[in-house]
Coordinates of C-alpha atoms in Angstrom, one line a residue:
X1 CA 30.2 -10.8 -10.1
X2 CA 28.7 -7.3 -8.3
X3 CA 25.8 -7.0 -10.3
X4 CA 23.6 -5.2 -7.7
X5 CA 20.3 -5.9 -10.0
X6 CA 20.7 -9.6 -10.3
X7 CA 20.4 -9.0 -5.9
X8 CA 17.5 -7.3 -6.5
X9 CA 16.0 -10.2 -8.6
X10 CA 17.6 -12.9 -6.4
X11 CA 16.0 -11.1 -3.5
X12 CA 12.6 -11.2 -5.7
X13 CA 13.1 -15.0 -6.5
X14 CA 13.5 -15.4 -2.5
X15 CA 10.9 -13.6 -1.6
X16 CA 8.0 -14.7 -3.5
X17 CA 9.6 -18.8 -4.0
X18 CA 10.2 -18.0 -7.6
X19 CA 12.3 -21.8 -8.7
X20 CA 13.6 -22.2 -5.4
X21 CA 12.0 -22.6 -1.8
X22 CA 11.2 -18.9 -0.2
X23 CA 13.4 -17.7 2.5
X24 CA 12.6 -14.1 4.0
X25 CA 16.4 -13.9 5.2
X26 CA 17.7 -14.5 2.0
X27 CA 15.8 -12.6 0.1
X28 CA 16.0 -9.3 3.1
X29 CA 19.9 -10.2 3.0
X30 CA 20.0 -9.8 -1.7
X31 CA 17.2 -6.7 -1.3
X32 CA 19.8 -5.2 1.0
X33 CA 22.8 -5.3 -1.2
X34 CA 21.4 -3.9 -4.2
X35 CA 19.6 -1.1 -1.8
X36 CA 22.9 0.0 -0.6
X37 CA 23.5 0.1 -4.1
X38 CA 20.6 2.3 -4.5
X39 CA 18.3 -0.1 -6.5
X40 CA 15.1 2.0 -5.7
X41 CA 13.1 -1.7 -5.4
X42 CA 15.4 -3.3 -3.2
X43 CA 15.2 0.0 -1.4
X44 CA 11.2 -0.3 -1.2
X45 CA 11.7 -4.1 -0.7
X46 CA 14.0 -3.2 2.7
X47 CA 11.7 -0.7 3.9
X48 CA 8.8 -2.9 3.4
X49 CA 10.6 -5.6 5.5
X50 CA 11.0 -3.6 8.3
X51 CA 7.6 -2.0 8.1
X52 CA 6.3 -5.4 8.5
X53 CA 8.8 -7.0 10.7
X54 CA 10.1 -9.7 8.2
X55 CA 13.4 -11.4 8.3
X56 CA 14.4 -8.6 10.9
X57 CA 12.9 -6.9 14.1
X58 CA 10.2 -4.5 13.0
X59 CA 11.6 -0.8 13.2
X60 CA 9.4 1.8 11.9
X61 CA 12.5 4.0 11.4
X62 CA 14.3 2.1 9.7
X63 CA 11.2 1.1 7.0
X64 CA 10.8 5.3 6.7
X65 CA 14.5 5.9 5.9
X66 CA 14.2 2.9 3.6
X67 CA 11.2 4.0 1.8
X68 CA 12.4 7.6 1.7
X69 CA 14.9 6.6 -0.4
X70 CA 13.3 5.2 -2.4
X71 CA 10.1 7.5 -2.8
X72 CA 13.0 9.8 -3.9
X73 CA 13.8 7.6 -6.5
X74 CA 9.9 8.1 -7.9
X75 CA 8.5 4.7 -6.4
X76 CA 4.9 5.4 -6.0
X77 CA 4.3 2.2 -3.8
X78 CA 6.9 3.4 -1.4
X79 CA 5.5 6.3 -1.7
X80 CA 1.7 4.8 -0.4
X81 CA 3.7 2.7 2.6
X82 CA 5.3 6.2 3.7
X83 CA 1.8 7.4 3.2
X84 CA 0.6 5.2 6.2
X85 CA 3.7 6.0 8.3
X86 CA 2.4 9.7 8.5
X87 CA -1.1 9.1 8.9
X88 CA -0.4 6.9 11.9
X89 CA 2.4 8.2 13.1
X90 CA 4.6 5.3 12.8
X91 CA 8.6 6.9 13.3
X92 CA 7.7 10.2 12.2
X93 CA 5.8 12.7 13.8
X94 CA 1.5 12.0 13.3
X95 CA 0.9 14.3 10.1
X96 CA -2.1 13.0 9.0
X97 CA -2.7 15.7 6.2
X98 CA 0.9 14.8 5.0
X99 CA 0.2 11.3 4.9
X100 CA -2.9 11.6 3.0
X101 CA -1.4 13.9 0.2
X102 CA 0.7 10.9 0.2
X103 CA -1.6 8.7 -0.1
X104 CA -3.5 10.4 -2.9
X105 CA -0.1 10.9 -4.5
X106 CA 0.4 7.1 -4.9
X107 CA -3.6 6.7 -6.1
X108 CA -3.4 8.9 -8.4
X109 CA -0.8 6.6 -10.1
X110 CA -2.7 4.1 -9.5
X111 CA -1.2 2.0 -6.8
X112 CA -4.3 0.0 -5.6
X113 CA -3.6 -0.1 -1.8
X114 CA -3.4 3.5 -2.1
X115 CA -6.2 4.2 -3.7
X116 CA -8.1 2.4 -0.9
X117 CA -6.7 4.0 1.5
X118 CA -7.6 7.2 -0.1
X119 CA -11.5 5.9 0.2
X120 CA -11.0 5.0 3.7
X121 CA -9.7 8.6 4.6
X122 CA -12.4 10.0 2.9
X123 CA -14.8 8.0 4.7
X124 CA -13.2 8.2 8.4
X125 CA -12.1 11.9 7.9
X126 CA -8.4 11.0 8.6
X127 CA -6.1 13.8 7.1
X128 CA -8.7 15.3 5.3
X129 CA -12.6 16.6 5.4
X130 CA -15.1 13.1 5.5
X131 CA -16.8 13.0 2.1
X132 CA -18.6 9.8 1.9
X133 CA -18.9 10.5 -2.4
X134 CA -15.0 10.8 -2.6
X135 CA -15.2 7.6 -0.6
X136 CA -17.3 6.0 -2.7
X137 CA -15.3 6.8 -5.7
X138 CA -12.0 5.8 -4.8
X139 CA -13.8 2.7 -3.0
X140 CA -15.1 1.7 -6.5
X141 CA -11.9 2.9 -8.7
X142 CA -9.9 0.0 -6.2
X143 CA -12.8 -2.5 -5.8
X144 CA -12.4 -2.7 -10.0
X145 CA -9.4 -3.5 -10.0
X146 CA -10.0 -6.7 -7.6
X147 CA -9.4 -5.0 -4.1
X148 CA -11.5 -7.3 -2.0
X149 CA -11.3 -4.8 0.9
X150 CA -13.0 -1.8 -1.1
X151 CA -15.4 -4.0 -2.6
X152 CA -16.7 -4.9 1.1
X153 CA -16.1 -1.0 2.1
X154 CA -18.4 -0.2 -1.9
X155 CA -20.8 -2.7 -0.4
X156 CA -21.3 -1.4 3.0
X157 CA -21.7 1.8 1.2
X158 CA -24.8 0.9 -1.3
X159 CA -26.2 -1.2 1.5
X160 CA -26.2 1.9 4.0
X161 CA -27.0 4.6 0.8
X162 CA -23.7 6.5 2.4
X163 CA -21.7 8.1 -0.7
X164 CA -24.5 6.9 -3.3
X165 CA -28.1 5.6 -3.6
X166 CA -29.3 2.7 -1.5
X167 CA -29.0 -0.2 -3.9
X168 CA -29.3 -3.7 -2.0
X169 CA -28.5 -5.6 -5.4
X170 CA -25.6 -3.9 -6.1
X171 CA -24.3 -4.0 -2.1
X172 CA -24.6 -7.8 -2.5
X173 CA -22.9 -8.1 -5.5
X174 CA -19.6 -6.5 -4.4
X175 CA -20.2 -8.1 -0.7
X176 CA -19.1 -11.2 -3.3
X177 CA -16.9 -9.6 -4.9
X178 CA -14.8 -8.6 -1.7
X179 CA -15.0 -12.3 -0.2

């Protein structure tokens, strides 16, 4: 009937299996639709596929005009992806400082991916000054929230004393927290 949302939400019921078997090329081909339409999640959704390479070739480009759109539209998760296109330089020129503000754009609206990354820029120096205390708190801001991967990056931290005191208890505690 040309409702371009009920694409986006077939798309979603696709994707994720939601009362009916998942299928990455149905759900790329309903995402699609409604992002030509300019649904700003199908938009994500598209980019996102070709980020990642599912249901069609992986093309960097592609996932940055995608997500473009749709950071234009306000989507602070695209916003993160296109994030980690500039820090790595994946279809756009390597702007690491760009892709950090990026980054701590999305975190700061607390998009949890993003806010790890933010901890693992501060920790590696990428696009930014290393600051093993900024690393630490974005690490733990994430690792609350369940992100296994900064609650092994908080542990290494307290098991090292890198960021914050040397606390052996507490390392162990998020080490099982991140597995």
């Amino acid at each position: 009937m040309g409702h371009v949302g009920a694409h986006e939400w077939l798309g979603a019921m696709y994707d994720y299996g939601l009362g009916t078997r998942p299928s990455r090329r149905l759900a790329f081909t309903h995402y699609k639709i409604a992002a030509d339409a300019r649904q700003p999640g199908a938009e994500y959704h598209v980019g996102v596929f070709y980020y990642l390479g599912r249901a069609v070739p992986r093309d960097y480009g592609m996932a940055v005009q995608w997500l473009r759109k749709s950071a234009s539209h306000g989507d602070y998760t695209a916003i993160y992806w296109l994030g980690q296109c500039y820090l790595h330089g994946w279809a756009v020129a390597g702007n690491r400082k760009k892709g950090f503000r990026l980054l701590l754009a999305a975190a700061n609206k607390r998009v949890i991916e993003a806010q790890y990354a933010v901890g693992v820029c501060y920790e590696r120096g990428q696009g930014v000054r290393s600051d093993p205390k900024k690393a630490f708190r974005w690490f733990l801001k994430a690792a609350k929230r369940g992100c296994q991967d900064a609650a092994r990056s908080l542990a290494r931290l307290y098991e090292c004393g890198n960021g914050t005191a040397l606390n052996r208890r507490r390392a162990e505690y998020w080490y099982k927290r991140g597995s």
